[in-house]
Amino acid sequence: MREDPAHLLLEDEALTDGLTDEEAETLLSWLLGLAQEAGPAQLAHLRRLGHEITRLSRDYGVPVEDLIALVELAWSEGEVPGLQA
């Protein structure tokens, strides 16, 4: 039986260590949305990604929302308007 992804993410205290309540809520909401259809291997990658977003935000002061936007931009399939040669 597969463990509930929400439980795994919500119980991981290091996932939001050093973030404000609002940033933690934003990150967890985003990860939980992605985790709904993730398999066990993908869930492990999502947790690592969440840890890296937290580390970058905490260490360099980059807003969580901006880091999420960068990840989503990297995952998008289309060209970004204005960045085309």
PDB file of C-alpha atoms in Angstrom:
ATOM      1  CA  MET A   1       0.000   0.000   0.000  1.00  0.00           C
ATOM      2  CA  ARG A   2       1.324   3.412  -0.972  1.00  0.00           C
ATOM      3  CA  GLU A   3       1.772   6.013   1.751  1.00  0.00           C
ATOM      4  CA  ASP A   4      -0.298   9.172   1.450  1.00  0.00           C
ATOM      5  CA  PRO A   5       1.780  11.889  -0.306  1.00  0.00           C
ATOM      6  CA  ALA A   6       0.161  14.616   1.794  1.00  0.00           C
ATOM      7  CA  HIS A   7       1.236  12.885   4.986  1.00  0.00           C
ATOM      8  CA  LEU A   8       4.824  12.519   3.757  1.00  0.00           C
ATOM      9  CA  LEU A   9       5.096  16.179   2.794  1.00  0.00           C
ATOM     10  CA  LEU A  10       3.322  17.605   5.828  1.00  0.00           C
ATOM     11  CA  GLU A  11       5.372  15.543   8.280  1.00  0.00           C
ATOM     12  CA  ASP A  12       8.689  16.666   6.771  1.00  0.00           C
ATOM     13  CA  GLU A  13       9.594  19.595   9.048  1.00  0.00           C
ATOM     14  CA  ALA A  14      12.816  20.337   7.156  1.00  0.00           C
ATOM     15  CA  LEU A  15      10.739  21.013   4.046  1.00  0.00           C
ATOM     16  CA  THR A  16       9.683  24.417   5.383  1.00  0.00           C
ATOM     17  CA  ASP A  17      12.453  25.140   7.900  1.00  0.00           C
ATOM     18  CA  GLY A  18      13.256  28.846   7.892  1.00  0.00           C
ATOM     19  CA  LEU A  19      10.308  29.922   5.737  1.00  0.00           C
ATOM     20  CA  THR A  20       7.575  32.298   6.824  1.00  0.00           C
ATOM     21  CA  ASP A  21       4.133  30.807   7.367  1.00  0.00           C
ATOM     22  CA  GLU A  22       2.945  32.260   4.061  1.00  0.00           C
ATOM     23  CA  GLU A  23       5.947  30.888   2.143  1.00  0.00           C
ATOM     24  CA  ALA A  24       5.554  27.474   3.762  1.00  0.00           C
ATOM     25  CA  GLU A  25       1.869  27.408   2.848  1.00  0.00           C
ATOM     26  CA  THR A  26       2.644  28.393  -0.756  1.00  0.00           C
ATOM     27  CA  LEU A  27       5.331  25.732  -1.114  1.00  0.00           C
ATOM     28  CA  LEU A  28       3.286  22.967   0.502  1.00  0.00           C
ATOM     29  CA  SER A  29       0.177  23.800  -1.522  1.00  0.00           C
ATOM     30  CA  TRP A  30       2.182  23.692  -4.736  1.00  0.00           C
ATOM     31  CA  LEU A  31       3.925  20.422  -3.830  1.00  0.00           C
ATOM     32  CA  LEU A  32       0.668  18.798  -2.696  1.00  0.00           C
ATOM     33  CA  GLY A  33      -0.955  19.719  -6.003  1.00  0.00           C
ATOM     34  CA  LEU A  34       1.881  18.061  -7.897  1.00  0.00           C
ATOM     35  CA  ALA A  35       2.006  15.061  -5.560  1.00  0.00           C
ATOM     36  CA  GLN A  36      -1.604  14.047  -6.159  1.00  0.00           C
ATOM     37  CA  GLU A  37      -0.655  12.150  -9.294  1.00  0.00           C
ATOM     38  CA  ALA A  38       2.989  11.413  -8.527  1.00  0.00           C
ATOM     39  CA  GLY A  39       4.367   7.938  -8.093  1.00  0.00           C
ATOM     40  CA  PRO A  40       6.753   7.006  -5.256  1.00  0.00           C
ATOM     41  CA  ALA A  41       9.872   7.909  -7.264  1.00  0.00           C
ATOM     42  CA  GLN A  42       8.363  11.205  -8.373  1.00  0.00           C
ATOM     43  CA  LEU A  43       7.328  11.987  -4.813  1.00  0.00           C
ATOM     44  CA  ALA A  44      10.929  11.587  -3.669  1.00  0.00           C
ATOM     45  CA  HIS A  45      12.018  14.038  -6.382  1.00  0.00           C
ATOM     46  CA  LEU A  46       9.304  16.496  -5.346  1.00  0.00           C
ATOM     47  CA  ARG A  47      10.507  16.360  -1.748  1.00  0.00           C
ATOM     48  CA  ARG A  48      14.086  17.043  -2.851  1.00  0.00           C
ATOM     49  CA  LEU A  49      12.871  19.889  -5.035  1.00  0.00           C
ATOM     50  CA  GLY A  50      10.952  21.325  -2.085  1.00  0.00           C
ATOM     51  CA  HIS A  51      14.057  21.120   0.093  1.00  0.00           C
ATOM     52  CA  GLU A  52      16.099  22.946  -2.553  1.00  0.00           C
ATOM     53  CA  ILE A  53      13.457  25.665  -2.954  1.00  0.00           C
ATOM     54  CA  THR A  54      13.477  26.131   0.820  1.00  0.00           C
ATOM     55  CA  ARG A  55      17.278  26.265   0.936  1.00  0.00           C
ATOM     56  CA  LEU A  56      17.512  28.812  -1.882  1.00  0.00           C
ATOM     57  CA  SER A  57      14.803  30.969  -0.363  1.00  0.00           C
ATOM     58  CA  ARG A  58      16.303  30.860   3.105  1.00  0.00           C
ATOM     59  CA  ASP A  59      19.979  31.248   2.127  1.00  0.00           C
ATOM     60  CA  TYR A  60      19.616  33.821  -0.639  1.00  0.00           C
ATOM     61  CA  GLY A  61      16.378  35.573   0.223  1.00  0.00           C
ATOM     62  CA  VAL A  62      14.627  34.625  -3.015  1.00  0.00           C
ATOM     63  CA  PRO A  63      10.833  34.534  -2.578  1.00  0.00           C
ATOM     64  CA  VAL A  64       9.338  31.045  -2.747  1.00  0.00           C
ATOM     65  CA  GLU A  65       6.821  32.228  -5.340  1.00  0.00           C
ATOM     66  CA  ASP A  66       9.651  33.315  -7.653  1.00  0.00           C
ATOM     67  CA  LEU A  67      11.442  29.986  -7.292  1.00  0.00           C
ATOM     68  CA  ILE A  68       8.231  28.086  -8.036  1.00  0.00           C
ATOM     69  CA  ALA A  69       7.687  30.268 -11.099  1.00  0.00           C
ATOM     70  CA  LEU A  70      11.209  29.433 -12.309  1.00  0.00           C
ATOM     71  CA  VAL A  71      10.597  25.707 -11.874  1.00  0.00           C
ATOM     72  CA  GLU A  72       7.296  25.941 -13.740  1.00  0.00           C
ATOM     73  CA  LEU A  73       8.995  27.928 -16.499  1.00  0.00           C
ATOM     74  CA  ALA A  74      11.651  25.227 -16.819  1.00  0.00           C
ATOM     75  CA  TRP A  75       8.937  22.551 -16.984  1.00  0.00           C
ATOM     76  CA  SER A  76       6.867  24.366 -19.602  1.00  0.00           C
ATOM     77  CA  GLU A  77       6.939  22.920 -23.088  1.00  0.00           C
ATOM     78  CA  GLY A  78       6.412  26.095 -25.087  1.00  0.00           C
ATOM     79  CA  GLU A  79       8.796  28.889 -25.912  1.00  0.00           C
ATOM     80  CA  VAL A  80       8.726  31.870 -23.634  1.00  0.00           C
ATOM     81  CA  PRO A  81       7.558  35.015 -25.436  1.00  0.00           C
ATOM     82  CA  GLY A  82      10.314  37.613 -25.567  1.00  0.00           C
ATOM     83  CA  LEU A  83      13.103  35.075 -25.141  1.00  0.00           C
ATOM     84  CA  GLN A  84      13.012  33.835 -28.703  1.00  0.00           C
ATOM     85  CA  ALA A  85      16.025  34.630 -30.855  1.00  0.00           C
TER      86      ALA A  85
END
